Every structure is written in C-alpha cells, then in structure tokens.
Short mmCIF file of C-alpha atoms in Angstrom, two decimals:
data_model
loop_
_atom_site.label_atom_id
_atom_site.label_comp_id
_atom_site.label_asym_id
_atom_site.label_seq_id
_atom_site.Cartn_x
_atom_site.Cartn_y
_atom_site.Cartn_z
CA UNK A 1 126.57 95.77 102.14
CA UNK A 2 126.72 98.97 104.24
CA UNK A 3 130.03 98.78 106.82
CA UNK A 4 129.19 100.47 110.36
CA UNK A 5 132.23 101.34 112.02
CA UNK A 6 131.80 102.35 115.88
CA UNK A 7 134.99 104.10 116.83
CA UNK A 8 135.62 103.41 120.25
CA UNK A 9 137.03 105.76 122.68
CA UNK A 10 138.30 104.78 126.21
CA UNK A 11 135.77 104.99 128.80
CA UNK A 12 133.26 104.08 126.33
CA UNK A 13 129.59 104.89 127.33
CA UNK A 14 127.69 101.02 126.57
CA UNK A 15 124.78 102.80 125.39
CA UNK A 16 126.88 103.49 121.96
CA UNK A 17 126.76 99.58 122.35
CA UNK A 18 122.87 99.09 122.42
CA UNK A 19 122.67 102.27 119.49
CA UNK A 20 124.81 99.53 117.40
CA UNK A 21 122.48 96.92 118.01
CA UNK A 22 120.16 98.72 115.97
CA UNK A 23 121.73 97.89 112.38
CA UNK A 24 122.27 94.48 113.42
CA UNK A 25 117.96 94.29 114.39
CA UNK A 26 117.72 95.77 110.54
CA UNK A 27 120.01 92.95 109.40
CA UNK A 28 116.98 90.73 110.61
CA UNK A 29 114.10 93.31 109.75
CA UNK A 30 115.59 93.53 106.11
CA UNK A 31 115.68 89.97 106.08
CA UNK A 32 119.64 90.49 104.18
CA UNK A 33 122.72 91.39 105.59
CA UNK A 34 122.50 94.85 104.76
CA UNK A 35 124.97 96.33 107.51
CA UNK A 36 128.26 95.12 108.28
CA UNK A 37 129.35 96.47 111.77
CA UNK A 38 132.52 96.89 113.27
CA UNK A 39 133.89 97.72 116.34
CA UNK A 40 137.01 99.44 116.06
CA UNK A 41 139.80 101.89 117.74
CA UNK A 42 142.71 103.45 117.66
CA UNK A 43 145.05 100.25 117.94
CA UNK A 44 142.81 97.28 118.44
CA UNK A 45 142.57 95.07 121.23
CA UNK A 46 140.19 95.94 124.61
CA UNK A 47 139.12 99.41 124.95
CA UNK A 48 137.70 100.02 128.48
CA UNK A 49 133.74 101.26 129.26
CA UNK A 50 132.69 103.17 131.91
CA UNK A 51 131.11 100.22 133.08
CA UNK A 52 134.52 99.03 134.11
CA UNK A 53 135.00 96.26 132.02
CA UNK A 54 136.58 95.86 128.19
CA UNK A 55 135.36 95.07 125.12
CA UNK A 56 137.50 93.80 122.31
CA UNK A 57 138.04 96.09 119.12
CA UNK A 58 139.38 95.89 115.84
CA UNK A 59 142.47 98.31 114.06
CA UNK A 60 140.96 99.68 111.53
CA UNK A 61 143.46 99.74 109.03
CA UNK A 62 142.88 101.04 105.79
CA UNK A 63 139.13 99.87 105.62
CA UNK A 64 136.67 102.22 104.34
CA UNK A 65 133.61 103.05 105.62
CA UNK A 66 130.13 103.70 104.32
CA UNK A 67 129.14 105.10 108.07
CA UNK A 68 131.49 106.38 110.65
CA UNK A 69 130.20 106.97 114.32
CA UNK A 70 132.30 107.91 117.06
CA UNK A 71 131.31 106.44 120.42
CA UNK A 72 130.08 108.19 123.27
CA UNK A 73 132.64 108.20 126.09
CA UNK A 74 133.37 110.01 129.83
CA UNK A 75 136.29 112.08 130.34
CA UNK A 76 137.40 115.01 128.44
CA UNK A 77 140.04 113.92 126.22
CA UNK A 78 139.13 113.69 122.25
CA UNK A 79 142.12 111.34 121.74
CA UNK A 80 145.39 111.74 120.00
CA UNK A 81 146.62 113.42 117.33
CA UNK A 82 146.87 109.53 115.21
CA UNK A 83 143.45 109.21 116.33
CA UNK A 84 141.95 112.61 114.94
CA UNK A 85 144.08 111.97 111.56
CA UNK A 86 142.00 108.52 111.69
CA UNK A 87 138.81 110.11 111.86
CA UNK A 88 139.40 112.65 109.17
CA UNK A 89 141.03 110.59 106.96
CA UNK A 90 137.79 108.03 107.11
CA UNK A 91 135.10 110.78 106.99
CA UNK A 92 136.91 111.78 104.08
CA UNK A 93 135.92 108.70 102.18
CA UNK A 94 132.45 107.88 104.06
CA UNK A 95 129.04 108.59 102.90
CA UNK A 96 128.24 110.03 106.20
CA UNK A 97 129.41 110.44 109.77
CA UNK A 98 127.94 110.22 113.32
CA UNK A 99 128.53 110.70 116.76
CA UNK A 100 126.77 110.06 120.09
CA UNK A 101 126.99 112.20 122.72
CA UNK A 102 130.55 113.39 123.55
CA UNK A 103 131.43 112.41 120.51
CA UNK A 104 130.84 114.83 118.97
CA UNK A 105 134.29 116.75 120.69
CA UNK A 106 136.01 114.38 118.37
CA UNK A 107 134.44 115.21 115.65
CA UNK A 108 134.97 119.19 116.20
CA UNK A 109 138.71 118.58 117.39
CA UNK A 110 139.25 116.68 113.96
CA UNK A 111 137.68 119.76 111.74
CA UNK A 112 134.61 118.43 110.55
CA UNK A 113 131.95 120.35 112.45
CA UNK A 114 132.88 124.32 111.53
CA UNK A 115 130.30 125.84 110.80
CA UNK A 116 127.66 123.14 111.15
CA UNK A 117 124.69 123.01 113.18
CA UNK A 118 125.31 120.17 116.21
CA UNK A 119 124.15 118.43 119.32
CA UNK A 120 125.54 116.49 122.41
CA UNK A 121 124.08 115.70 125.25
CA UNK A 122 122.44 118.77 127.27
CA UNK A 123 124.98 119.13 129.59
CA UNK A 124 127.45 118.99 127.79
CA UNK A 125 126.25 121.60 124.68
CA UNK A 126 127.46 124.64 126.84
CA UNK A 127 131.25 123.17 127.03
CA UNK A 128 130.74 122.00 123.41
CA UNK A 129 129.68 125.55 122.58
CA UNK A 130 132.59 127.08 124.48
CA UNK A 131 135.25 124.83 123.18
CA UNK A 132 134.40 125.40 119.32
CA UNK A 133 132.81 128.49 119.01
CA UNK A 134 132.29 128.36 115.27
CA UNK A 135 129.71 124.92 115.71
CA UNK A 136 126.07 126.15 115.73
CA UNK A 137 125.04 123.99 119.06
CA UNK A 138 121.23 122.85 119.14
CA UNK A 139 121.01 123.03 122.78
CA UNK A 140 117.96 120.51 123.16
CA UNK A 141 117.36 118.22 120.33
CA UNK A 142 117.42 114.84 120.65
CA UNK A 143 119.87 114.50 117.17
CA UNK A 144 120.60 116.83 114.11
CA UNK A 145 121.26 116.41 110.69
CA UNK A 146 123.29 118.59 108.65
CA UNK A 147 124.01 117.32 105.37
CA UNK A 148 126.08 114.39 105.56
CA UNK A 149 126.86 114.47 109.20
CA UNK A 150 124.71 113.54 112.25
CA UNK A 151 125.20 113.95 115.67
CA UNK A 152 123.18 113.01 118.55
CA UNK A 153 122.66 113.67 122.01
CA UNK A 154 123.59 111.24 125.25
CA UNK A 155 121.47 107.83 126.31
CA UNK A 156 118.88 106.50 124.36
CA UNK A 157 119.06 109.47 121.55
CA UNK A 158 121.59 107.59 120.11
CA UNK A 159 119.19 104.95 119.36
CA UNK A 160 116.69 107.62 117.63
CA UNK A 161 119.49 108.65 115.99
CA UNK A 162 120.24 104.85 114.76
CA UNK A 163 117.16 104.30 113.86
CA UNK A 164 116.86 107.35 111.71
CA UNK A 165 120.07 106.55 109.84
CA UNK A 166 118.58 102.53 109.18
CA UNK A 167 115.33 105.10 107.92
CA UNK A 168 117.21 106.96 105.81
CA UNK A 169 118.88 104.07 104.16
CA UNK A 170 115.60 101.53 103.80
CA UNK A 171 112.69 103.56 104.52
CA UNK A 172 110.11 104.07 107.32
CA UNK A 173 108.71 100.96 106.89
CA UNK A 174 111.99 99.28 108.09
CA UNK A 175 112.85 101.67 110.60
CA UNK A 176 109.42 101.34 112.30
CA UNK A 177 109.49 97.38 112.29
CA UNK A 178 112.96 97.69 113.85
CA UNK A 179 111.77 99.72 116.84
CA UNK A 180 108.40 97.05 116.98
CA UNK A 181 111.14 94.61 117.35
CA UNK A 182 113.52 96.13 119.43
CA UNK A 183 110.32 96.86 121.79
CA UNK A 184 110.43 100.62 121.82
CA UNK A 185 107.23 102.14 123.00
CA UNK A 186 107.42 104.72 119.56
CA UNK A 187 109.65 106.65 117.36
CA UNK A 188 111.17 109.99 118.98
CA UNK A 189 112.19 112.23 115.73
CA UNK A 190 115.50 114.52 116.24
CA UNK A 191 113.27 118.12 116.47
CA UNK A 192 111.96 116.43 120.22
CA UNK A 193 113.51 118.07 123.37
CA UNK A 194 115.97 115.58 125.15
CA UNK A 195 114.00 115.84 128.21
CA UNK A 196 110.92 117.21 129.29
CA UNK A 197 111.06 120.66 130.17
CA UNK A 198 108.75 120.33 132.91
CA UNK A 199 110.94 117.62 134.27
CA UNK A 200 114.06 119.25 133.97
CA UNK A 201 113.41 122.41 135.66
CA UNK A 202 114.46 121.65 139.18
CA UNK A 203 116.49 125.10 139.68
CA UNK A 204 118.81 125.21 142.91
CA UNK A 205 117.25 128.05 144.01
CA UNK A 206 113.71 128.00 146.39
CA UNK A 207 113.07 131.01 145.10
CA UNK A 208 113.42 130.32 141.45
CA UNK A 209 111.65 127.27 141.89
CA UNK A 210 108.73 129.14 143.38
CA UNK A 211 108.49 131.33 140.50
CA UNK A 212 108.18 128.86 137.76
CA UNK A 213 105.98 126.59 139.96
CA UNK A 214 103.95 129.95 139.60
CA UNK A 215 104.51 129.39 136.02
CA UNK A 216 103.12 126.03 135.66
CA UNK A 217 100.23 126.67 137.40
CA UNK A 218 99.45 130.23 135.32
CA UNK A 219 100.38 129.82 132.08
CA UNK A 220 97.31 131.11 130.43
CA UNK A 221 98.43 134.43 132.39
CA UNK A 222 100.26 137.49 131.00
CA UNK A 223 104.21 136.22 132.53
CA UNK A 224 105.95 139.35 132.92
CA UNK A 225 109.56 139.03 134.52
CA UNK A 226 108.38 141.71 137.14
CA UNK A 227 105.23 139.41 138.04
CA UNK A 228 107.97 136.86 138.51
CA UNK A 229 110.35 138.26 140.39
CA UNK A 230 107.24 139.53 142.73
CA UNK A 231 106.30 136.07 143.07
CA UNK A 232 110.08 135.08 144.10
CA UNK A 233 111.17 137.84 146.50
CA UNK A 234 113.87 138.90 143.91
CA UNK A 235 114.43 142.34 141.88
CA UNK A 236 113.65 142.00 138.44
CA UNK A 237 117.49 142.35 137.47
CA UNK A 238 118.46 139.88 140.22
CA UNK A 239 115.60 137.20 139.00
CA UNK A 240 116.76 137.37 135.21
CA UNK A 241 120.33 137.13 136.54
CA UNK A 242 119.20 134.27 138.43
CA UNK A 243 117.41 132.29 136.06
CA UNK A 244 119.80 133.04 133.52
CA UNK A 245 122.88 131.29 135.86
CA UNK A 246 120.09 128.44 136.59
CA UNK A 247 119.23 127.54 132.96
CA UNK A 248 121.36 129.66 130.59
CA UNK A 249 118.35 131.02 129.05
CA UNK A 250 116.26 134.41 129.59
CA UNK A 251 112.93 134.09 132.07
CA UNK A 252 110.99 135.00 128.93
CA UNK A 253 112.55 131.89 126.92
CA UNK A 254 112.23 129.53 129.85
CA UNK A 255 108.12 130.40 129.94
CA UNK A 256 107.96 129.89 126.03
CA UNK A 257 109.46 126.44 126.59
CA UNK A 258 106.87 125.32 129.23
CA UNK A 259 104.49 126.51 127.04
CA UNK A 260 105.27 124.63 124.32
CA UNK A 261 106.61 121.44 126.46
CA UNK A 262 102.37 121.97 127.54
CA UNK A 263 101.31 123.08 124.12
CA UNK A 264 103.16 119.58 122.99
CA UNK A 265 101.47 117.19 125.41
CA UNK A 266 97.46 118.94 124.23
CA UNK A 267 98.59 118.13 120.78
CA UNK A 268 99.11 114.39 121.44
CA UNK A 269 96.55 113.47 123.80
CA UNK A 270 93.45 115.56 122.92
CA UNK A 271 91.65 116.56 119.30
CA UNK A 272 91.61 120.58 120.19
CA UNK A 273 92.29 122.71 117.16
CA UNK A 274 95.79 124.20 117.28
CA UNK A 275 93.40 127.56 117.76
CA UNK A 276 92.27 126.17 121.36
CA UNK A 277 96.12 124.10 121.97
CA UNK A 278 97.40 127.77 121.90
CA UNK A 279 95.18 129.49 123.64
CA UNK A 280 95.00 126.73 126.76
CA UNK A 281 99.01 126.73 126.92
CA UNK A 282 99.37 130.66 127.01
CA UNK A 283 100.26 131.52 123.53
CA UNK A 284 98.82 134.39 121.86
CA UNK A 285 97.77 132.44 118.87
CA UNK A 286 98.90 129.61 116.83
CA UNK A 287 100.84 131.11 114.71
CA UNK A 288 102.95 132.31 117.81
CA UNK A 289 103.03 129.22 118.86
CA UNK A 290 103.89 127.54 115.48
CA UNK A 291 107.37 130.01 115.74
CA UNK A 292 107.67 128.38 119.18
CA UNK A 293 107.78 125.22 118.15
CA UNK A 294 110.13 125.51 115.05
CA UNK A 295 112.88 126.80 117.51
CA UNK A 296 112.10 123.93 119.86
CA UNK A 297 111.48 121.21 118.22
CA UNK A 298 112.42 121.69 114.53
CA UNK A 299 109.02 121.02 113.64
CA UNK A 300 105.64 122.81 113.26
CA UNK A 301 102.68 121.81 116.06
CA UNK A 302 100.57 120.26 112.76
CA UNK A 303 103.92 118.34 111.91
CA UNK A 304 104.15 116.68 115.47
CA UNK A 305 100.11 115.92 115.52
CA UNK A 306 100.54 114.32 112.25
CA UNK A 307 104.08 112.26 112.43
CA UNK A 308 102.46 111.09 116.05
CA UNK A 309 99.32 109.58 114.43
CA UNK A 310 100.83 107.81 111.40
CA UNK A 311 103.28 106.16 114.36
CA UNK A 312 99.97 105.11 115.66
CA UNK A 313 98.50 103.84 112.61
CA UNK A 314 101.49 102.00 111.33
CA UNK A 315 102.05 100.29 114.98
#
C-alpha cells in the first residue's frame, strides 16, 4: 500500500481536501486499498482552513512516506523551522513529493526546489519567482513535473495534478475511470494554461483593453506594437510599458498567447489541418505555431488534437 500524507498548513485551502479525495476514489476504482492517506501537521490535533473551521490531523512521527504533498494554504508564512526540518527529512525518504498551490513556498523554503522547474498558482508565480530566484517558475501551467517532484497550481489543478500522480502509479485506464467517477467533464494534462487567456485578460487600463479587444478581433492581421499603441492612444514605449505592468509579459508575447489560446480552441472543435488552424489564428505557419505551443502548453498542437480524442474515445 502507497501512504499519502497531506501536510497541513494553517489556513488550509479545502480544495487540498477534495485533491485528497482523489486517491481515496482510486481505492474504489482499483477495487484494493492501494493508497493509505493521512492527514497530518506539524503537532497534530485541529489545524484551521480558510473556511473558518478545523479539521483534525495527525503528528506524523517518524512515519515514512511513499508521497508527500504539502497543502495549499493563505497567508504568507511557510511554517517553522521544526516544520521545514519535517518536510526535508520526509522528502528525503519519499518516492516523490507534491505541493498545491502555495505550497510550493514550503517546499522552496525547505531546499528542495533549486534549480527545478515549478508552478503555483498564477498569482502567486511572480512572488514565488521573486522569493527564490534560483526555481525555474512555469508561469501558466496547470502542474509540472520535474523528476521526482510535482507541483501544481491553485483550485481544481490540484485535482489534475492528483489524478496524474494515481496515472502514474496505475495507468490511464485507472486515472480516467477515477475522473468518470468523480464526474469530471475530462482530463486537463499539466502543459494546459490555468485559465483561459482570453478570459483572463481584463487589463485595468481602457486603453489597454481597447487594444487587445483590437487584438481579438484581428488576429489574422500583421500586430505590430506601433499598430497597437495607435489603436490605444499611447506611444509605443508607453503601451509596452503599459502592458508589461498589466500582464508582466511583452505586447508581442501577450498576442502569441491569444493566438494560441484561439489556435487551441480550432484544434478541439473543428477537423482543419494544423496548415489552416495556423493560418486562421494569425500564425505564420504551423511550425511557428508548433514553437508557440511548446512554450505554452508543454505540448505540440498534434499532441493536444490527439490526447483530446483518445479522452473522447475512452469516455
């Protein structure tokens, strides 16, 4: 039997409570106890959620563990120095380890993620990338992998995320008949953006918002920042310095995102050839677009088509 353990932080975040339900739907899927899962914490006894409420916790004592996941949680603290001893002595002797959302501070305070390549939730990546410099911070995946550790971002990531860890321990098969059960619509693989792109882009500014409305509407159109700017009243310097402050990325890798957030949705709801899915979303050709994507997602345009219809086929 695999043991779970869900370290809790104060202020937990429930949703790290619905990701655990997860193994215990893969108990039943598997038809065997294969998961043993335990809440734990620094000291035992009631941690409190965000929620308001507590939820009782084990010490964990000397117990090893085959998974470690620290708990999302609000607040800024990554706990005390007992605590972080705690998690690096147990990642020490587990197969793997895991964190949702802020989480992942924990992990970085304790040593563990120099040098790797990390996620939290998107608005916390900047302060994650600030705070531990040497972390290569995936600014919009939904969770990454690298090697033995996994982090994921905020909400219901932590669920792909769980269900991706029950994959890589009994297959796809399993995994998929866990989300059947668990009455998820489909699979979301780590490479996905946490949010839509076209949702998310609700800048501050009228005149930013303007401009990439512009965007939307033109994106079979040669996008030049001085177009833009045109289009929002700005100087070009003063529109990159805007949209910069707005979305921490350049104008030029704001367009490629809408792009590919419309390149994306072609792909899964029509048959066009990846030839035409480029051309209609504004890329010069697919192989353009296939670079696009790899940033984004993690995964090539014929990789999303195809994981996208075996979901549908196995359903």
């Amino acid at each position: 039997m695999l043991t779970i353990g869900v370290l809790a932080i104060p202020d937990l975040k429930l949703m790290s409570l619905s990701a655990m339900a997860v193994f215990q739907v893969a108990n039943n899927a598997a038809g065997e106890p294969v998961y043993d899962l335990r809440l734990i914490s620094e000291s035992g006894g009631l941690v409190q959620t965000n929620a308001g409420f507590s939820v009782m916790t084990e010490p964990p004592g000397e117990a090893a563990f085959d998974t470690l996941i620290v708990s999302a949680f609000t607040g800024a603290s990554a706990g005390s120095p007992a605590l972080l001893a705690f998690v690096r002595r147990a990642a020490g002797q587990a197969r793997r380890v895991a964190s949702f959302c802020r989480g992942s501070f924990v992990l970085a305070e304790a040593g563990l993620l120099a040098g790797r390549q990390v996620t939290a939730h998107w608005r916390d990546n900047a302060e994650l990338g600030s705070r531990f410099p040497d972390l290569r911070v995936e600014t919009d995946q939904l969770y990454v992998r690298d090697g033995s550790v996994w982090t994921s971002a905020g909400m219901t990531a932590s669920i792909d995320m769980a269900l991706a860890l029950v994959e890589d321990d009994l297959g796809p098969t399993v995994a998929r008949d866990v989300a059947r059960r668990m009455l998820l619509e489909r699979r979301r693989f780590g490479g996905q953006q946490q949010a839509s792109t076209l949702l998310d882009l609700q800048p501050k500014s009228d005149r930013i918002q303007r401009a990439f409305e512009f965007v939307r509407a033109n994106l079979r159109e040669t996008l030049s920042v001085a177009r833009l700017a045109d289009v929002a009243r700005l100087s070009p310097r003063q529109f990159s310095r805007a949209v910069q402050a707005e979305f921490g990325l350049s104008p030029a890798k704001v367009i490629e995102r809408l792009r590919a957030d419309a390149a994306r949705v072609l792909l899964l709801r029509s048959r066009h050839s990846l030839d035409i899915v480029a051309a209609e979303s504004g890329f010069t050709d697919r192989e353009r677009m296939r670079r696009a994507f790899v940033r984004i997602y993690g995964r090539t345009p014929q990789e999303i088509r195809q994981g996208a219809l075996r979901d549908r086929h196995a359903a």
